[in-house]
Tab-separated table of C-alpha atoms and ligand atoms in Angstrom:
chain	number	residue	atom	x	y	z
A	38	MET	CA	86.150	93.196	106.772
A	39	LYS	CA	88.473	93.967	109.678
A	40	ILE	CA	87.807	94.723	113.290
A	41	ASP	CA	88.771	98.197	114.526
A	42	VAL	CA	90.145	98.636	118.013
A	43	LEU	CA	89.835	101.480	120.491
A	44	LEU	CA	92.089	101.342	123.516
A	45	GLY	CA	93.746	103.516	126.156
A	46	LEU	CA	97.382	104.573	125.782
A	47	GLN	CA	98.010	105.648	129.374
A	48	TRP	CA	97.023	104.324	132.809
A	49	GLY	CA	93.304	104.061	132.066
A	50	ASP	CA	90.426	106.564	132.275
A	51	GLU	CA	91.426	108.226	129.009
A	52	GLY	CA	87.766	108.651	128.044
A	53	LYS	CA	87.269	105.323	126.229
A	54	GLY	CA	83.594	105.081	127.231
A	55	LYS	CA	82.745	108.520	125.884
A	56	ILE	CA	84.545	107.981	122.579
A	57	VAL	CA	83.150	104.472	121.992
A	58	ASP	CA	79.684	105.941	122.505
A	59	VAL	CA	80.481	108.705	119.987
A	60	LEU	CA	81.816	106.223	117.401
A	61	THR	CA	79.113	103.564	117.830
A	62	PRO	CA	76.889	104.933	115.015
A	63	LYS	CA	79.688	103.949	112.584
A	64	TYR	CA	79.633	100.295	113.709
A	65	GLU	CA	77.160	97.435	113.986
A	66	ILE	CA	78.855	95.621	116.841
A	67	ILE	CA	80.836	96.791	119.886
A	68	ALA	CA	82.822	94.143	121.767
A	69	ARG	CA	84.772	94.321	125.046
A	70	PHE	CA	87.849	92.060	124.889
A	71	GLN	CA	89.455	92.108	128.352
A	72	GLY	CA	89.287	93.382	131.913
A	73	GLY	CA	86.285	93.330	134.155
A	74	PRO	CA	84.476	95.586	136.593
A	75	ASN	CA	87.751	97.259	137.566
A	76	ALA	CA	86.849	99.406	134.551
A	77	GLY	CA	84.594	102.436	134.825
A	78	HIS	CA	83.608	103.847	131.446
A	79	THR	CA	81.654	107.091	131.630
A	80	LEU	CA	79.216	108.335	129.006
A	81	GLU	CA	77.257	111.568	128.999
A	82	PHE	CA	74.331	112.558	126.792
A	83	ASN	CA	71.064	114.478	127.308
A	84	ASN	CA	72.386	115.556	130.730
A	85	ILE	CA	72.578	111.930	131.886
A	86	LYS	CA	75.877	110.542	133.122
A	87	HIS	CA	76.269	106.801	132.953
A	88	VAL	CA	79.111	104.596	134.211
A	89	LEU	CA	79.589	101.137	132.689
A	90	HIS	CA	81.874	98.477	134.163
A	91	THR	CA	81.324	95.327	132.090
A	92	ILE	CA	78.842	96.247	129.375
A	93	PRO	CA	80.334	97.703	126.181
A	94	SER	CA	79.841	101.439	125.734
A	95	GLY	CA	77.686	101.103	122.609
A	96	ILE	CA	74.696	99.955	124.633
A	97	PHE	CA	72.804	103.254	124.545
A	98	HIS	CA	72.394	103.153	120.779
A	99	GLU	CA	69.362	101.347	119.457
A	100	ASP	CA	69.925	98.259	117.326
A	101	LYS	CA	73.649	97.940	118.022
A	102	MET	CA	74.999	94.631	119.234
A	103	ASN	CA	77.164	94.732	122.324
A	104	ILE	CA	79.307	91.702	123.088
A	105	ILE	CA	81.104	90.856	126.314
A	106	GLY	CA	83.987	88.790	124.931
A	107	ASN	CA	85.710	85.667	126.251
A	108	GLY	CA	88.664	87.707	127.536
A	109	VAL	CA	86.476	89.534	130.052
A	110	VAL	CA	86.010	88.520	133.705
A	111	ILE	CA	82.437	88.967	134.933
A	112	ASP	CA	81.092	89.613	138.405
A	113	PRO	CA	77.395	88.655	138.040
A	114	VAL	CA	76.282	91.025	140.818
A	115	ILE	CA	77.949	94.013	139.192
A	116	LEU	CA	76.735	93.030	135.717
A	117	MET	CA	73.165	92.599	136.971
A	118	ASN	CA	73.202	96.037	138.610
A	119	GLU	CA	74.620	97.585	135.461
A	120	ILE	CA	71.896	95.983	133.375
A	121	ILE	CA	69.183	97.259	135.713
A	122	GLU	CA	70.622	100.797	135.644
A	123	ALA	CA	70.983	100.810	131.848
A	124	GLU	CA	67.431	99.511	131.396
A	125	LYS	CA	66.157	102.426	133.500
A	126	VAL	CA	67.377	104.859	130.839
A	127	GLY	CA	65.855	102.861	128.021
A	128	ALA	CA	68.700	100.612	126.833
A	129	ASN	CA	67.445	97.372	125.361
A	130	LEU	CA	69.770	94.791	126.855
A	131	ARG	CA	67.517	91.793	126.286
A	132	SER	CA	68.010	92.155	122.552
A	133	ASN	CA	71.307	94.065	122.287
A	134	LEU	CA	73.582	92.424	124.861
A	135	TYR	CA	75.449	89.188	124.072
A	136	ILE	CA	77.715	87.395	126.531
A	137	SER	CA	80.494	85.000	125.546
A	138	ARG	CA	80.060	81.608	127.177
A	139	LYS	CA	83.819	81.522	127.617
A	140	ALA	CA	84.050	84.684	129.745
A	141	GLN	CA	85.336	83.824	133.222
A	142	LEU	CA	83.358	84.333	136.408
A	143	ILE	CA	84.649	86.399	139.299
A	144	MET	CA	83.591	84.489	142.421
A	145	PRO	CA	82.815	86.134	145.777
A	146	SER	CA	85.995	84.524	147.127
A	147	HIS	CA	88.069	86.185	144.374
A	148	ARG	CA	87.115	89.549	145.844
A	149	MET	CA	88.292	88.411	149.267
A	150	LEU	CA	91.516	86.991	147.824
A	151	ASP	CA	92.207	90.389	146.233
A	152	LYS	CA	91.960	91.897	149.736
A	153	ALA	CA	94.094	89.164	151.304
A	154	TYR	CA	96.875	89.609	148.719
A	155	GLU	CA	96.839	93.400	149.021
A	156	GLU	CA	97.050	93.192	152.838
A	157	GLN	CA	100.098	90.932	152.550
A	158	LYS	CA	101.852	93.523	150.415
A	159	ALA	CA	102.130	96.063	153.261
A	160	ASP	CA	103.944	99.082	151.708
A	161	ASN	CA	103.895	97.664	148.189
A	162	LYS	CA	100.157	97.593	147.576
A	163	ILE	CA	99.096	97.739	143.928
A	164	GLY	CA	96.099	99.856	144.786
A	165	SER	CA	93.787	97.287	143.205
A	166	THR	CA	90.136	98.151	142.750
A	167	LEU	CA	89.527	94.997	144.869
A	168	LYS	CA	86.977	93.667	142.391
A	169	GLY	CA	88.681	90.265	142.296
A	170	ILE	CA	90.281	90.772	138.888
A	171	GLY	CA	93.782	89.454	139.657
A	172	PRO	CA	92.597	86.293	141.459
A	173	ALA	CA	90.015	85.543	138.724
A	174	TYR	CA	92.640	85.735	135.949
A	175	THR	CA	95.055	83.752	138.144
A	176	ASP	CA	92.531	80.914	138.354
A	177	LYS	CA	91.892	81.100	134.610
A	178	THR	CA	95.598	80.527	133.972
A	179	ALA	CA	95.739	77.886	136.706
A	180	ARG	CA	92.868	76.126	134.925
A	181	ILE	CA	90.578	76.024	137.934
A	182	ALA	CA	88.270	78.936	137.123
A	183	ILE	CA	84.628	78.680	136.127
A	184	ARG	CA	83.209	80.210	132.989
A	185	ILE	CA	79.868	81.910	132.664
A	186	GLY	CA	78.761	79.176	130.223
A	187	ASP	CA	79.153	76.717	133.103
A	188	ILE	CA	76.084	78.157	134.862
A	189	PHE	CA	73.927	76.000	132.567
A	190	LEU	CA	75.798	72.780	133.355
A	191	ASP	CA	74.530	70.185	135.832
A	192	ASP	CA	77.796	70.179	137.724
A	193	PHE	CA	78.051	73.978	138.060
A	194	ILE	CA	77.742	73.933	141.857
A	195	LEU	CA	80.323	71.154	142.077
A	196	LYS	CA	82.765	73.195	140.010
A	197	TYR	CA	82.027	76.296	142.086
A	198	ASN	CA	82.576	74.473	145.374
A	199	SER	CA	85.764	72.835	144.181
A	200	THR	CA	87.346	76.220	143.387
A	201	LYS	CA	85.944	77.718	146.581
A	202	THR	CA	87.538	74.915	148.616
A	203	HIS	CA	90.865	75.757	147.017
A	204	HIS	CA	90.383	79.415	147.968
A	205	ASN	CA	89.533	78.473	151.545
A	206	LYS	CA	92.863	76.675	151.823
A	207	ILE	CA	94.623	79.862	150.728
A	208	PHE	CA	92.664	81.910	153.297
A	209	LYS	CA	93.725	79.444	155.992
A	210	GLY	CA	97.365	79.776	155.002
A	211	TYR	CA	97.083	83.555	155.098
A	212	GLU	CA	95.094	83.438	158.357
A	213	PHE	CA	92.599	85.671	156.566
A	214	ASP	CA	88.836	85.647	157.117
A	215	GLY	CA	87.607	85.005	153.593
A	216	ASN	CA	83.931	84.764	154.518
A	217	ASN	CA	81.743	86.511	151.974
A	218	ASP	CA	78.389	84.791	152.560
A	219	ASP	CA	76.214	87.872	152.016
A	220	TYR	CA	77.814	88.540	148.671
A	221	GLU	CA	77.582	84.862	147.766
A	222	GLN	CA	73.803	84.980	148.214
A	223	LYS	CA	73.527	88.007	145.944
A	224	TRP	CA	75.911	86.316	143.512
A	225	PHE	CA	73.732	83.243	143.043
A	226	LYS	CA	70.622	85.417	142.655
A	227	ALA	CA	72.441	87.415	139.992
A	228	ILE	CA	73.395	84.193	138.190
A	229	GLU	CA	69.679	83.320	137.951
A	230	PHE	CA	68.937	86.837	136.669
A	231	LEU	CA	71.619	86.566	133.981
A	232	LYS	CA	70.321	83.235	132.676
A	233	GLU	CA	67.645	85.195	130.797
A	234	PHE	CA	70.218	86.937	128.622
A	235	GLN	CA	71.827	85.845	125.349
A	236	PHE	CA	74.910	83.636	125.576
A	237	ILE	CA	76.987	83.028	122.473
A	238	ASP	CA	80.219	81.490	121.239
A	239	SER	CA	81.513	84.949	120.564
A	240	GLU	CA	84.595	83.891	118.569
A	241	LYS	CA	82.347	82.148	116.012
A	242	PHE	CA	79.799	84.950	116.085
A	243	ILE	CA	82.425	87.663	115.520
A	244	ASN	CA	84.260	85.846	112.724
A	245	GLU	CA	80.993	85.144	110.947
A	246	ALA	CA	80.029	88.793	111.330
A	247	LEU	CA	83.354	89.847	109.779
A	248	ASN	CA	82.801	87.431	106.886
A	249	GLU	CA	79.390	89.014	106.380
A	250	LYS	CA	81.147	92.421	106.202
A	251	ARG	CA	79.590	93.710	109.404
A	252	SER	CA	81.594	96.443	111.123
A	253	ILE	CA	82.959	95.795	114.600
A	254	LEU	CA	84.707	98.002	117.154
A	255	ALA	CA	86.661	96.297	119.942
A	256	GLU	CA	86.599	98.306	123.173
A	257	GLY	CA	89.585	98.120	125.509
A	258	ALA	CA	89.555	98.605	129.242
A	259	GLN	CA	92.302	99.954	131.491
A	260	GLY	CA	95.269	101.316	129.525
A	261	THR	CA	98.492	100.195	127.861
A	262	LEU	CA	100.653	101.134	130.848
A	263	LEU	CA	98.553	98.747	132.973
A	264	ASP	CA	99.142	95.810	130.588
A	265	ILE	CA	100.231	92.651	132.428
A	266	ASP	CA	103.301	92.208	130.190
A	267	PHE	CA	104.251	95.730	129.150
A	268	GLY	CA	102.880	97.982	131.890
A	269	SER	CA	104.740	99.223	134.952
A	270	TYR	CA	104.872	95.725	136.446
A	271	PRO	CA	103.910	94.768	139.135
A	272	PHE	CA	101.687	97.877	139.354
A	273	VAL	CA	99.452	96.683	136.544
A	274	THR	CA	96.189	94.866	135.991
A	275	SER	CA	96.030	91.151	135.145
A	276	SER	CA	95.117	91.183	131.452
A	277	ASN	CA	96.617	92.243	128.125
A	278	THR	CA	95.175	95.687	127.579
A	279	THR	CA	97.099	96.136	124.321
A	280	SER	CA	95.834	95.431	120.787
A	281	SER	CA	97.161	91.860	120.932
A	282	GLY	CA	94.530	91.257	123.622
A	283	VAL	CA	91.868	91.613	120.918
A	284	CYS	CA	93.061	88.408	119.246
A	285	THR	CA	92.854	86.315	122.409
A	286	GLY	CA	89.988	88.214	124.033
A	287	LEU	CA	87.645	87.900	121.050
A	288	GLY	CA	89.156	85.085	119.011
A	289	VAL	CA	90.149	87.008	115.893
A	290	SER	CA	93.345	86.530	113.930
A	291	PRO	CA	95.981	89.318	113.782
A	292	HIS	CA	95.223	89.612	110.025
A	293	LYS	CA	91.746	90.782	110.909
A	294	ILE	CA	92.799	93.801	112.997
A	295	GLY	CA	91.987	97.035	111.155
A	296	ALA	CA	92.373	100.566	112.514
A	297	VAL	CA	93.861	100.883	115.986
A	298	LEU	CA	92.479	104.021	117.603
A	299	GLY	CA	94.676	105.028	120.519
A	300	ILE	CA	93.084	107.313	123.027
A	301	CYS	CA	95.029	109.568	125.327
A	302	LYS	CA	94.313	112.491	127.592
A	303	ALA	CA	96.016	115.791	126.823
A	304	TYR	CA	97.844	115.188	130.134
A	305	CYS	CA	98.254	112.082	132.343
A	306	THR	CA	96.446	110.516	135.271
A	307	ARG	CA	96.889	107.358	137.275
A	308	VAL	CA	94.808	105.701	140.033
A	309	GLY	CA	96.462	103.307	142.454
A	310	SER	CA	100.168	102.839	143.129
A	311	GLY	CA	103.156	102.631	140.832
A	312	PRO	CA	105.640	104.905	139.097
A	313	PHE	CA	104.377	108.032	137.356
A	314	PRO	CA	107.366	110.125	136.228
A	315	THR	CA	105.436	113.278	135.291
A	316	GLU	CA	103.193	113.296	138.378
A	317	LEU	CA	102.655	116.773	139.822
A	318	HIS	CA	102.359	117.265	143.563
A	319	ASP	CA	101.916	121.030	143.248
A	320	GLU	CA	99.193	123.532	142.426
A	321	ASP	CA	99.249	122.582	138.723
A	322	GLY	CA	98.470	118.975	139.652
A	323	GLN	CA	95.544	120.093	141.780
A	324	THR	CA	94.303	122.352	138.956
A	325	LEU	CA	94.298	119.369	136.568
A	326	ARG	CA	92.395	117.292	139.159
A	327	ASP	CA	89.839	120.062	139.769
A	328	ASN	CA	89.338	121.041	136.126
A	329	GLY	CA	89.249	117.435	134.944
A	330	ASN	CA	87.168	116.154	137.872
A	331	GLU	CA	89.801	113.483	138.263
A	332	TYR	CA	88.190	111.101	140.714
A	333	GLY	CA	87.855	107.375	139.892
A	334	SER	CA	84.637	106.255	138.144
A	335	THR	CA	84.798	102.870	139.910
A	336	THR	CA	86.249	103.627	143.344
A	337	GLY	CA	85.914	107.418	143.692
A	338	ARG	CA	89.613	107.680	144.564
A	339	PRO	CA	91.349	110.948	143.591
A	340	ARG	CA	93.428	110.349	140.472
A	341	ARG	CA	97.087	111.309	140.485
A	342	CYS	CA	97.667	113.971	137.798
A	343	GLY	CA	100.642	115.140	135.744
A	344	TRP	CA	101.870	116.401	132.379
A	345	LEU	CA	101.782	114.347	129.206
A	346	ASP	CA	104.592	111.790	128.997
A	347	MET	CA	105.736	111.540	125.364
A	348	VAL	CA	108.223	108.759	126.111
A	349	ALA	CA	105.450	106.584	127.528
A	350	LEU	CA	103.054	107.615	124.744
A	351	LYS	CA	105.491	106.597	121.991
A	352	TYR	CA	106.006	103.261	123.748
A	353	SER	CA	102.245	102.682	123.864
A	354	ILE	CA	101.834	103.611	120.196
A	355	MET	CA	104.571	101.150	119.271
A	356	LEU	CA	103.066	98.290	121.287
A	357	ASN	CA	99.588	98.721	119.860
A	358	GLY	CA	100.385	99.710	116.287
A	359	VAL	CA	98.215	102.810	116.700
A	360	THR	CA	96.973	104.134	113.357
A	361	LYS	CA	95.046	107.180	114.640
A	362	LEU	CA	95.144	109.187	117.854
A	363	ILE	CA	92.205	110.542	119.814
A	364	ILE	CA	93.016	113.268	122.325
A	365	THR	CA	90.581	113.839	125.174
A	366	LYS	CA	90.111	116.390	127.932
A	367	ALA	CA	91.843	119.181	125.995
A	368	ASP	CA	89.462	121.589	127.776
A	369	VAL	CA	91.138	120.729	131.082
A	370	LEU	CA	94.332	122.443	129.908
A	371	SER	CA	92.565	125.771	129.231
A	372	GLY	CA	93.974	128.443	131.534
A	373	PHE	CA	97.588	127.269	131.850
A	374	ASP	CA	100.260	129.776	130.726
A	375	THR	CA	102.437	126.960	129.460
A	376	ILE	CA	101.904	123.254	128.881
A	377	LYS	CA	104.691	120.809	129.534
A	378	VAL	CA	105.440	117.533	127.784
A	379	ALA	CA	108.095	115.079	128.978
A	380	VAL	CA	110.352	114.095	126.073
A	381	GLY	CA	113.012	112.182	128.016
A	382	TYR	CA	114.069	111.110	131.489
A	383	LYS	CA	117.183	111.705	133.558
A	384	ILE	CA	118.305	108.688	135.547
A	385	ASN	CA	121.592	108.363	137.461
A	386	GLY	CA	122.995	111.378	135.589
A	387	GLU	CA	122.169	109.849	132.207
A	388	VAL	CA	119.556	111.152	129.741
A	389	ILE	CA	117.332	108.562	128.038
A	390	ASP	CA	114.400	108.863	125.626
A	391	TYR	CA	112.926	105.375	126.001
A	392	MET	CA	111.126	103.378	128.678
A	393	PRO	CA	113.746	101.691	130.824
A	394	TYR	CA	113.302	98.122	132.133
A	395	GLU	CA	112.570	99.494	135.552
A	396	MET	CA	110.087	102.331	135.455
A	397	THR	CA	110.867	103.836	138.854
A	398	ASP	CA	110.012	107.021	140.689
A	399	LYS	CA	113.666	107.990	140.238
A	400	LEU	CA	113.055	108.905	136.580
A	401	GLU	CA	113.253	112.674	136.362
A	402	PRO	CA	111.286	114.023	133.385
A	403	ILE	CA	112.885	116.372	130.887
A	404	TYR	CA	110.234	118.788	129.662
A	405	GLU	CA	109.551	120.790	126.552
A	406	GLU	CA	107.216	123.734	127.085
A	407	LEU	CA	104.494	124.925	124.749
A	408	PRO	CA	102.365	128.055	125.006
A	409	GLY	CA	98.985	127.503	126.661
A	410	TRP	CA	95.625	129.173	125.914
A	411	LYS	CA	93.103	130.953	128.092
A	412	SER	CA	89.784	130.666	126.281
A	413	ASP	CA	87.023	128.182	127.096
A	414	ILE	CA	86.929	125.583	124.319
A	415	THR	CA	84.041	123.445	125.565
A	416	ASN	CA	81.643	124.897	122.968
A	417	CYS	CA	84.010	124.652	120.002
A	418	LYS	CA	82.572	122.544	117.176
A	419	LYS	CA	85.344	122.494	114.575
A	420	ILE	CA	89.092	122.782	114.430
A	421	GLU	CA	88.943	126.374	113.156
A	422	ASP	CA	87.185	127.394	116.408
A	423	LEU	CA	90.123	126.236	118.528
A	424	PRO	CA	92.809	128.622	119.830
A	425	VAL	CA	95.960	128.559	117.714
A	426	GLU	CA	98.020	127.349	120.690
A	427	LEU	CA	95.848	124.216	120.953
A	428	ARG	CA	96.064	123.607	117.220
A	429	ASN	CA	99.838	123.873	117.582
A	430	TYR	CA	99.744	121.425	120.493
A	431	ILE	CA	97.884	118.923	118.295
A	432	LYS	CA	100.431	119.429	115.500
A	433	TYR	CA	103.246	118.969	118.003
A	434	LEU	CA	101.743	115.652	119.143
A	435	GLU	CA	101.417	114.501	115.546
A	436	VAL	CA	105.017	115.387	114.708
A	437	GLN	CA	106.387	113.774	117.862
A	438	THR	CA	104.403	110.542	117.477
A	439	GLY	CA	104.172	110.314	113.683
A	440	VAL	CA	100.448	109.530	114.047
A	441	LYS	CA	97.554	111.779	113.004
A	442	VAL	CA	94.994	113.005	115.525
A	443	LYS	CA	91.514	112.035	114.340
A	444	TYR	CA	89.318	113.389	117.109
A	445	LEU	CA	89.651	115.926	119.895
A	446	SER	CA	87.373	115.801	122.899
A	447	VAL	CA	86.596	119.108	124.607
A	448	GLY	CA	84.104	118.029	127.273
A	449	PRO	CA	82.408	114.937	128.717
A	450	ASP	CA	79.245	115.127	126.586
A	451	ARG	CA	78.768	113.171	123.365
A	452	THR	CA	78.412	116.428	121.460
A	453	GLN	CA	81.700	117.857	122.723
A	454	THR	CA	83.791	116.011	120.157
A	455	ILE	CA	85.612	117.577	117.226
A	456	LYS	CA	86.613	115.644	114.131
A	457	ILE	CA	90.077	116.749	113.092
A	458	LYS	CA	90.965	114.494	110.170
B	706	GDP	P1	87.429	105.506	130.580
B	706	GDP	O1	87.648	104.552	131.708
B	706	GDP	O2	88.587	105.566	129.649
B	706	GDP	O3	86.136	105.290	129.869
B	706	GDP	O4	87.350	106.954	131.253
B	706	GDP	P2	86.512	107.352	132.560
B	706	GDP	O5	85.087	107.424	132.214
B	706	GDP	O6	86.896	106.512	133.720
B	706	GDP	O7	87.122	108.768	132.872
B	706	GDP	C1	87.044	109.822	131.976
B	706	GDP	C2	86.297	110.975	132.659
B	706	GDP	O8	86.475	112.153	131.911
B	706	GDP	C3	84.811	110.754	132.730
B	706	GDP	O9	84.311	111.403	133.861
B	706	GDP	C4	84.306	111.427	131.457
B	706	GDP	O10	82.943	111.877	131.564
B	706	GDP	C5	85.230	112.592	131.368
B	706	GDP	N1	85.569	113.056	130.025
B	706	GDP	C6	85.722	112.339	128.880
B	706	GDP	N2	86.149	113.142	127.886
B	706	GDP	C7	86.247	114.379	128.415
B	706	GDP	C8	86.676	115.639	127.900
B	706	GDP	O11	87.051	115.793	126.743
B	706	GDP	N3	86.671	116.704	128.775
B	706	GDP	C9	86.289	116.574	130.072
B	706	GDP	N4	86.320	117.664	130.841
B	706	GDP	N5	85.884	115.410	130.573
B	706	GDP	C10	85.895	114.326	129.772
B	707	IMO	P1	89.286	101.884	132.935
B	707	IMO	O1	88.815	100.829	131.978
B	707	IMO	C1	92.224	103.247	135.813
B	707	IMO	C2	94.268	100.192	138.183
B	707	IMO	C3	93.950	100.132	139.670
B	707	IMO	C4	95.260	99.568	140.182
B	707	IMO	C5	95.671	98.590	139.094
B	707	IMO	C6	95.251	97.147	139.353
B	707	IMO	O2	88.179	102.620	133.598
B	707	IMO	O3	90.291	102.769	132.285
B	707	IMO	P2	92.990	95.784	139.488
B	707	IMO	O4	91.639	96.139	140.031
B	707	IMO	O5	92.987	95.470	138.043
B	707	IMO	O6	93.675	94.751	140.323
B	707	IMO	O7	93.880	97.113	139.674
B	707	IMO	O8	95.044	99.044	137.905
B	707	IMO	N1	93.063	100.111	137.315
B	707	IMO	C7	92.581	101.151	136.645
B	707	IMO	N2	92.941	102.450	136.631
B	707	IMO	N3	91.229	102.830	135.025
B	707	IMO	C8	90.866	101.537	134.997
B	707	IMO	O9	89.977	101.031	134.109
B	707	IMO	C9	91.518	100.631	135.867
B	707	IMO	N4	91.392	99.302	136.133
B	707	IMO	C10	92.357	99.001	137.011
B	707	IMO	O10	93.694	101.412	140.172
B	707	IMO	O11	96.240	100.572	140.235
B	708	MG	MG1	87.600	104.557	133.793
C-alpha cells in the first residue's frame, strides 16, 4: 500500500481543506506532514464553515484517523482552540486525533521573534502570518527546539527555559520587547489540556498502517511556491511544502509515495509579500477577489489576485511529480469575457518559458487568451452540465501540463465538487 498526497501547487489557499474533506471517505487515515497554524484550511458542509489550522481536514468524518505528523509545528493554544471548536460541531477528537511525539512546539517567544525579525526587515517584510513558524523551524534545525513529546518529561520546564533564555538574548540584541507573559500562561494551560490526547510515534504507526494495507492521504499546507527550497525565496514559509516533505514529515520512504494530487485554483492568489508575475491591480483583479471572497482564512488579509501562471504551474508539477490535477474555484471565473493564462515571461527583452533563478516583479507575463463563459456553474453536478468554454479550459490545462484533471470544484461546499476522470 502507498500513501497518496494532496498538496497545493500555487502560493497556498488553493482549497486543500475542502478537497481533503471531500476525499476523506476514500481513506482511513489523513495525516498533515508540515507547516503549522500559518495554515487556514476551510471546509463547508451543512451550511457550517470551519477553518482548521493544525488538525487534518478529515476530522469531520466519523471513524477516520487524523494524524498531526512530526514535520508539523504546533502552537498548543491554537490547537486547543481548534479542538474545542471542532468538538462543538460533533467531531470526536478524543478518539480520532493522533499527535506525533516528534512534532515541534511553537513557544510564545517564537511568536515574538517572528515579529522582531519582520520589524528588522523594514521594506523587505515577508508578510509572515506571525504565528512563530520561521523561528520554530529555525530552532528545530539549530537543535534547540522542544518537541511535543517532551511535555511528559521531567525536565520539560528546564528545556523550555533553556530555549527561552536563548531567545531573550536575541531580544536583547535586537532591543526588542519580547515579553509574552499572558500568552505564556495560556500556553502552559493548553499544554495541560493537550496531555489528554493521543500521542504516537507516527512514523512507526504510519508504516505499520501501510503494511496492513490501510489507505492514507497526506495533507499539505501552504503551497509549492512557498516551499523553503523551491519557492520564491526569501518570500516563502520555513518548511518543504512539496511532496518530498511527506517523506521527512511523516517518516515514509519515497518508494511508498502513491498518487500525488496537485491542487490549483483556476487563477492565482497570494497573501503576503513576494513576486507574483500575473498579479492584477485592475478591475479584473478586484472581480476575482470579490467573486472568490479572497481574504485570508488565518489573518483576514485581502489576497492578491491574478491570472493562472502556467510557467509556475508546470514548475510545481515537475517538483512534486503530480499524477492528477484538481482545479478549484472555477465558479469564480464565471462572467469574464476572456480568461488569460501566462505561458511565458518577458525579462530584459528576452522571452523565457521557465522559472528563472530570480523570480522578480520585473517578469512580464505573456498571455494566451481563452473564451470565458457567463453562466452560473455552482449547481453543476457533472462535466456535461458545464459550459463548453470551461470544458475547453480544462482540456487546455491538461494539454499544457500533460496531467489529467480529476476533480473540478465549483463552490466552497462539499457537494460542489465534480468528478471529471
Ligand atoms: P486551503 O488553505 O488550501 O485549504 O484554502 P483556504 O481554505 O485557505 O481558501 C480557500 C477558500 O476558497 C475557502 O474560503 C474555501 O471555502 C473556498 N473554496 C474552496 N473551493 C472553492 C470553490 O470551488 N469555489 C469557491 N467559490 N470557493 C471555494
Ligand atoms: P494554507 O495552508 C497562504 C504565507 C504568508 C507569508 C509567507 C510566510 O492555508 O494554504 P509564515 O507565517 O509561514 O512565516 O509566512 O507564507 N503563508 C501562506 N499563504 N496560505 C497559507 O497556508 C500560508 N502559510 C503561510 O502569508 O507570505
Ligand atoms: Mg488557507
